[in-house]
Amino acid sequence: MTLESTIICVDNSEFCRNGDFGLNRLISQQDAANLVARTKLKSNPENDVGLLTMSDNYLVTTLTADQQKFQSVMAKVQPEGEVKLSAAVRVAQLSLKHRMHKNHRQRIIVFICSPILEDEKDLIKVAKRLKKEKVNLDIVSFGEDEANQAKLTAFINTLNGKDGSGSHLVRISSGNNLDQALRQSPIIGDDGPVGGAFAMDDAETDPELAMALRISLEEQRARQDTDGGAEQENTNAAAPAENEAMDEDRAMLNAALSMSMSGGAPAAASNDEPNFAAMTEEEQIAYALRMSMSDSAQAEEQATSRAPAESMDT
């Protein structure tokens, strides 16, 4: 079984209020995200998942193996604002970069149901960064799929490269159940049989395709288990060279990490609220991660302090 740390990014923009998927797009995402988290955690007891909301690039919960915790915070997500996909992915990547289990593979799963604001070239730049850092990414596109198709296809193709198969684009058309569609997708299949786009309508109406998919999943899983050890050795051998040749992108991520862990505050307005207009992009990313981690730690501390009191009451 694959050891994996996964950040699930949900689209909680104003477009989530649309009712073309279930009651609305956000509720459909909640069910689907819970399904993905549950599947990841059950596939291996050492796996962990985190949740990031993309309208504010907020890490609602850091990586955890607690399924109930994930479901609890997912239920509290509300629609607001708009999504900037590239920034959300970078925050997710930064969170994965200092995961507790360094031997875990890194994966980001993005739900997108609003128009993508970035240019295709900006997304390709992010995809190249993810590929270099060995981060796989799956995209669940629905709601605004037609408008986003070209950009998302270019993103996944860049990330996978010519021979890659670790990242997937799952397109779900209106009228389909998001939860049920994902059950037959490569995302639920733990890294899937092949990379690229996957049309959910085909699998739902073709039992033979679904069976072939399951068989391919087992074959892919076996290949990954075989290749995993060799890949880890190559990574360790290349580490000194990578440190010497650290590029601008990696330096930026390290700077953001340093800010997020040191507690240094970025530029702020007079009312103690952050002045995002005066912050660089890396400062915004570091601030979002630092605040998310701080809030998660406070919530866990409060839950721990309540536990003895509840025990005494009973």
Short mmCIF file of C-alpha atoms in Angstrom, two decimals:
data_model
loop_
_atom_site.label_atom_id
_atom_site.label_comp_id
_atom_site.label_asym_id
_atom_site.label_seq_id
_atom_site.Cartn_x
_atom_site.Cartn_y
_atom_site.Cartn_z
CA MET A 1 0.00 0.00 0.00
CA THR A 2 1.26 3.48 -0.89
CA LEU A 3 2.34 5.76 1.95
CA GLU A 4 0.97 9.18 1.09
CA SER A 5 0.30 12.62 2.55
CA THR A 6 -2.54 14.47 0.80
CA ILE A 7 -3.78 18.05 0.92
CA ILE A 8 -7.36 18.38 -0.35
CA CYS A 9 -8.12 21.83 -1.79
CA VAL A 10 -11.79 22.77 -2.05
CA ASP A 11 -13.29 25.56 -4.14
CA ASN A 12 -15.34 27.66 -1.73
CA SER A 13 -15.81 30.65 -4.03
CA GLU A 14 -19.17 32.32 -4.63
CA PHE A 15 -19.67 29.95 -7.57
CA CYS A 16 -20.24 27.18 -5.00
CA ARG A 17 -23.73 28.53 -4.38
CA ASN A 18 -24.90 27.27 -7.79
CA GLY A 19 -27.38 24.41 -7.55
CA ASP A 20 -26.42 22.40 -10.63
CA PHE A 21 -24.76 19.68 -8.50
CA GLY A 22 -27.01 18.44 -5.72
CA LEU A 23 -28.24 21.13 -3.34
CA ASN A 24 -25.25 23.24 -4.38
CA ARG A 25 -21.65 22.80 -5.48
CA LEU A 26 -20.20 23.28 -2.01
CA ILE A 27 -22.31 20.57 -0.36
CA SER A 28 -21.44 18.22 -3.21
CA GLN A 29 -17.76 18.98 -2.63
CA GLN A 30 -18.12 18.29 1.08
CA ASP A 31 -19.45 14.80 0.41
CA ALA A 32 -16.81 14.13 -2.25
CA ALA A 33 -13.91 15.49 -0.15
CA ASN A 34 -14.99 13.36 2.80
CA LEU A 35 -15.07 10.33 0.50
CA VAL A 36 -11.54 11.05 -0.73
CA ALA A 37 -10.21 11.61 2.80
CA ARG A 38 -11.87 8.44 4.08
CA THR A 39 -10.46 6.40 1.20
CA LYS A 40 -6.93 7.75 1.64
CA LEU A 41 -6.92 7.10 5.39
CA LYS A 42 -8.33 3.59 5.07
CA SER A 43 -5.87 2.59 2.35
CA ASN A 44 -2.98 2.83 4.82
CA PRO A 45 -3.08 3.48 8.60
CA GLU A 46 -0.04 5.79 8.31
CA ASN A 47 -1.57 8.06 5.67
CA ASP A 48 -2.69 11.58 6.56
CA VAL A 49 -4.82 14.28 4.93
CA GLY A 50 -5.20 18.05 5.25
CA LEU A 51 -7.81 20.55 4.08
CA LEU A 52 -7.27 23.90 2.35
CA THR A 53 -9.96 26.37 1.27
CA MET A 54 -8.98 28.13 -1.94
CA SER A 55 -10.90 31.40 -1.71
CA ASP A 56 -8.52 32.52 1.05
CA ASN A 57 -5.71 29.94 0.70
CA TYR A 58 -6.43 28.89 4.28
CA LEU A 59 -5.12 25.60 5.64
CA VAL A 60 -8.19 24.65 7.68
CA THR A 61 -6.47 21.60 9.12
CA THR A 62 -2.90 20.45 8.80
CA LEU A 63 -2.10 16.84 7.94
CA THR A 64 -4.02 14.49 10.22
CA ALA A 65 -5.02 10.83 10.37
CA ASP A 66 -8.22 11.76 12.25
CA GLN A 67 -11.10 11.25 9.84
CA GLN A 68 -13.69 12.77 12.18
CA LYS A 69 -11.60 15.92 12.56
CA PHE A 70 -11.42 16.31 8.80
CA GLN A 71 -15.18 15.85 8.38
CA SER A 72 -15.89 18.30 11.18
CA VAL A 73 -13.88 21.16 9.68
CA MET A 74 -15.10 20.35 6.16
CA ALA A 75 -18.70 20.82 7.31
CA LYS A 76 -17.90 24.37 8.47
CA VAL A 77 -16.56 25.65 5.13
CA GLN A 78 -18.61 28.54 3.73
CA PRO A 79 -18.65 30.12 0.23
CA GLU A 80 -16.90 33.46 -0.21
CA GLY A 81 -14.76 35.39 -2.66
CA GLU A 82 -12.92 33.96 -5.65
CA VAL A 83 -10.22 31.38 -6.23
CA LYS A 84 -6.64 31.85 -7.39
CA LEU A 85 -5.59 28.31 -8.20
CA SER A 86 -1.83 28.81 -8.44
CA ALA A 87 -1.56 30.44 -4.99
CA ALA A 88 -3.69 27.72 -3.40
CA VAL A 89 -1.54 24.98 -4.90
CA ARG A 90 1.63 26.65 -3.65
CA VAL A 91 0.29 26.86 -0.08
CA ALA A 92 -0.67 23.18 -0.28
CA GLN A 93 2.79 22.29 -1.59
CA LEU A 94 4.45 24.29 1.19
CA SER A 95 2.42 22.40 3.77
CA LEU A 96 3.43 19.06 2.26
CA LYS A 97 7.05 20.15 2.15
CA HIS A 98 7.32 19.90 5.94
CA ARG A 99 5.11 16.91 6.50
CA MET A 100 6.01 14.76 9.49
CA HIS A 101 6.54 11.58 7.49
CA LYS A 102 9.24 12.40 4.95
CA ASN A 103 8.98 8.95 3.36
CA HIS A 104 5.39 9.64 2.32
CA ARG A 105 4.63 10.52 -1.27
CA GLN A 106 3.09 13.95 -1.73
CA ARG A 107 -0.28 14.53 -3.36
CA ILE A 108 -2.61 17.49 -3.81
CA ILE A 109 -6.24 16.98 -4.79
CA VAL A 110 -8.00 20.07 -6.15
CA PHE A 111 -11.73 20.55 -6.57
CA ILE A 112 -12.41 23.42 -8.98
CA CYS A 113 -15.87 24.71 -9.92
CA SER A 114 -15.17 28.37 -10.69
CA PRO A 115 -13.48 30.03 -13.68
CA ILE A 116 -9.68 29.93 -13.50
CA LEU A 117 -8.32 33.47 -13.40
CA GLU A 118 -4.66 32.73 -14.18
CA ASP A 119 -3.15 32.50 -17.63
CA GLU A 120 -2.17 29.07 -18.90
CA LYS A 121 1.53 29.96 -18.79
CA ASP A 122 1.27 30.78 -15.06
CA LEU A 123 -0.32 27.40 -14.37
CA ILE A 124 2.35 25.63 -16.40
CA LYS A 125 5.02 27.31 -14.29
CA VAL A 126 3.37 25.95 -11.14
CA ALA A 127 3.10 22.49 -12.72
CA LYS A 128 6.83 22.48 -13.49
CA ARG A 129 7.58 23.38 -9.88
CA LEU A 130 5.41 20.53 -8.61
CA LYS A 131 7.06 18.09 -10.99
CA LYS A 132 10.49 19.12 -9.78
CA GLU A 133 9.43 18.66 -6.16
CA LYS A 134 7.88 15.24 -6.97
CA VAL A 135 4.36 16.30 -5.98
CA ASN A 136 1.44 14.60 -7.73
CA LEU A 137 -1.78 16.53 -8.22
CA ASP A 138 -5.29 15.44 -9.15
CA ILE A 139 -7.98 17.86 -10.34
CA VAL A 140 -11.73 17.35 -10.10
CA SER A 141 -13.25 19.80 -12.58
CA PHE A 142 -17.00 20.44 -12.55
CA GLY A 143 -19.46 23.29 -12.89
CA GLU A 144 -17.19 25.44 -15.11
CA ASP A 145 -15.48 22.49 -16.79
CA GLU A 146 -15.83 23.66 -20.39
CA ALA A 147 -14.30 27.05 -19.65
CA ASN A 148 -11.39 25.54 -17.71
CA GLN A 149 -10.68 22.48 -19.85
CA ALA A 150 -7.80 23.84 -21.94
CA LYS A 151 -5.90 25.31 -18.98
CA LEU A 152 -6.35 22.26 -16.77
CA THR A 153 -5.37 19.84 -19.53
CA ALA A 154 -2.16 21.80 -20.18
CA PHE A 155 -1.46 21.84 -16.44
CA ILE A 156 -1.82 18.07 -15.99
CA ASN A 157 0.07 17.26 -19.20
CA THR A 158 2.98 19.42 -18.04
CA LEU A 159 2.98 17.82 -14.61
CA ASN A 160 2.90 14.27 -15.97
CA GLY A 161 5.39 14.87 -18.77
CA LYS A 162 5.73 12.41 -21.63
CA ASP A 163 5.86 9.24 -19.56
CA GLY A 164 4.24 10.30 -16.29
CA SER A 165 1.01 8.88 -14.95
CA GLY A 166 0.76 10.07 -11.37
CA SER A 167 -1.55 13.06 -11.83
CA HIS A 168 -5.09 13.09 -13.18
CA LEU A 169 -7.78 15.41 -14.50
CA VAL A 170 -11.30 14.15 -13.78
CA ARG A 171 -14.01 16.07 -15.60
CA ILE A 172 -17.58 15.73 -14.36
CA SER A 173 -20.46 17.17 -16.35
CA SER A 174 -23.60 18.74 -14.90
CA GLY A 175 -26.27 16.32 -13.77
CA ASN A 176 -23.80 13.76 -12.44
CA ASN A 177 -23.38 12.94 -8.77
CA LEU A 178 -19.93 14.12 -7.67
CA ASP A 179 -19.59 11.47 -4.99
CA GLN A 180 -20.60 8.57 -7.22
CA ALA A 181 -18.48 9.80 -10.13
CA LEU A 182 -15.35 9.88 -7.99
CA ARG A 183 -15.86 6.28 -6.87
CA GLN A 184 -15.00 5.15 -10.40
CA SER A 185 -12.19 7.63 -10.97
CA PRO A 186 -8.41 7.16 -10.74
CA ILE A 187 -8.44 9.46 -7.69
CA ILE A 188 -10.30 6.99 -5.51
CA GLY A 189 -8.28 4.22 -7.13
CA ASP A 190 -5.12 5.33 -5.27
CA ASP A 191 -3.00 7.00 -7.97
CA GLY A 192 -4.98 5.53 -10.85
CA PRO A 193 -4.00 3.51 -13.89
CA VAL A 194 -2.99 6.33 -16.20
CA GLY A 195 -2.49 10.07 -16.13
CA GLY A 196 -4.44 12.65 -18.06
CA ALA A 197 -8.15 13.28 -18.44
CA PHE A 198 -10.80 10.82 -17.34
CA ALA A 199 -14.42 11.17 -18.49
CA MET A 200 -16.78 9.97 -15.79
CA ASP A 201 -19.76 9.39 -18.05
CA ASP A 202 -17.91 6.60 -19.89
CA ALA A 203 -17.15 4.56 -16.77
CA GLU A 204 -20.68 4.90 -15.43
CA THR A 205 -22.23 3.43 -18.56
CA ASP A 206 -19.55 0.84 -19.37
CA PRO A 207 -19.06 -1.94 -16.77
CA GLU A 208 -16.20 -3.43 -18.79
CA LEU A 209 -14.32 -0.14 -18.61
CA ALA A 210 -14.83 -0.04 -14.85
CA MET A 211 -13.47 -3.59 -14.54
CA ALA A 212 -10.46 -2.77 -16.72
CA LEU A 213 -9.83 0.29 -14.56
CA ARG A 214 -9.74 -1.78 -11.38
CA ILE A 215 -7.33 -4.29 -12.93
CA SER A 216 -5.08 -1.47 -14.14
CA LEU A 217 -5.11 0.05 -10.66
CA GLU A 218 -3.70 -3.15 -9.19
CA GLU A 219 -0.98 -3.32 -11.85
CA GLN A 220 -0.03 0.33 -11.33
CA ARG A 221 0.09 -0.16 -7.56
CA ALA A 222 2.44 -3.12 -7.96
CA ARG A 223 4.76 -1.11 -10.25
CA GLN A 224 4.85 1.79 -7.78
CA ASP A 225 5.75 -0.50 -4.89
CA THR A 226 8.63 -1.91 -6.96
CA ASP A 227 9.88 1.49 -8.11
CA GLY A 228 9.47 3.24 -4.76
CA GLY A 229 12.72 1.98 -3.22
CA ALA A 230 14.86 2.87 -6.22
CA GLU A 231 13.29 6.32 -6.46
CA GLN A 232 14.07 7.03 -2.80
CA GLU A 233 17.73 6.03 -3.28
CA ASN A 234 18.04 8.30 -6.32
CA THR A 235 16.48 11.17 -4.39
CA ASN A 236 18.94 10.79 -1.51
CA ALA A 237 21.91 10.63 -3.90
CA ALA A 238 20.84 13.78 -5.72
CA ALA A 239 20.19 15.80 -2.56
CA PRO A 240 23.65 17.46 -2.26
CA ALA A 241 23.60 18.57 -5.89
CA GLU A 242 20.10 20.00 -5.52
CA ASN A 243 21.13 21.96 -2.43
CA GLU A 244 24.03 23.52 -4.30
CA ALA A 245 21.90 24.38 -7.32
CA MET A 246 18.89 25.71 -5.42
CA ASP A 247 16.89 27.89 -7.80
CA GLU A 248 14.82 30.99 -7.14
CA ASP A 249 11.57 29.09 -6.65
CA ARG A 250 13.00 26.80 -3.99
CA ALA A 251 14.67 29.73 -2.24
CA MET A 252 11.33 31.50 -2.14
CA LEU A 253 9.64 28.46 -0.60
CA ASN A 254 12.38 28.18 2.02
CA ALA A 255 11.99 31.86 2.86
CA ALA A 256 8.25 31.39 3.23
CA LEU A 257 8.83 28.35 5.42
CA SER A 258 11.23 30.30 7.62
CA MET A 259 8.65 33.04 8.07
CA SER A 260 5.87 30.61 8.83
CA MET A 261 7.86 28.76 11.52
CA SER A 262 9.64 31.73 13.13
CA GLY A 263 6.49 33.69 13.93
CA GLY A 264 7.77 36.81 12.19
CA ALA A 265 4.81 38.90 11.14
CA PRO A 266 4.54 40.43 7.68
CA ALA A 267 3.46 43.99 7.03
CA ALA A 268 0.28 44.85 8.90
CA ALA A 269 -2.21 47.67 8.91
CA SER A 270 -2.87 49.86 11.96
CA ASN A 271 -5.82 47.70 13.10
CA ASP A 272 -3.49 44.66 13.43
CA GLU A 273 -5.02 43.05 10.34
CA PRO A 274 -2.52 42.04 7.63
CA ASN A 275 -2.02 44.57 4.87
CA PHE A 276 -2.06 42.17 1.92
CA ALA A 277 -1.51 45.01 -0.54
CA ALA A 278 1.92 45.66 1.01
CA MET A 279 2.92 41.98 1.15
CA THR A 280 4.82 40.04 -1.46
CA GLU A 281 3.29 36.84 -2.78
CA GLU A 282 5.64 34.69 -0.71
CA GLU A 283 4.74 36.69 2.41
CA GLN A 284 1.06 36.08 1.74
CA ILE A 285 1.69 32.34 1.34
CA ALA A 286 3.75 32.21 4.53
CA TYR A 287 1.14 34.21 6.43
CA ALA A 288 -1.68 31.94 5.29
CA LEU A 289 0.23 28.83 6.32
CA ARG A 290 1.36 30.28 9.66
CA MET A 291 -2.12 31.40 10.65
CA SER A 292 -3.62 28.08 9.59
CA MET A 293 -1.11 26.10 11.63
CA SER A 294 -1.60 28.41 14.62
CA ASP A 295 -5.37 28.05 14.56
CA SER A 296 -5.12 24.27 14.20
CA ALA A 297 -2.80 24.07 17.20
CA GLN A 298 -5.12 26.25 19.30
CA ALA A 299 -8.13 24.13 18.39
CA GLU A 300 -6.32 20.93 19.39
CA GLU A 301 -5.21 22.52 22.68
CA GLN A 302 -8.77 23.57 23.49
CA ALA A 303 -10.09 20.11 22.69
CA THR A 304 -7.47 18.56 24.98
CA SER A 305 -8.29 20.93 27.85
CA ARG A 306 -12.00 20.17 27.57
CA ALA A 307 -11.50 16.41 27.72
CA PRO A 308 -10.66 16.14 31.48
CA ALA A 309 -13.57 18.39 32.40
CA GLU A 310 -15.98 16.29 30.37
CA SER A 311 -14.68 13.14 32.03
CA MET A 312 -15.30 14.62 35.49
CA ASP A 313 -18.84 15.59 34.54
CA THR A 314 -19.64 12.03 33.54
#
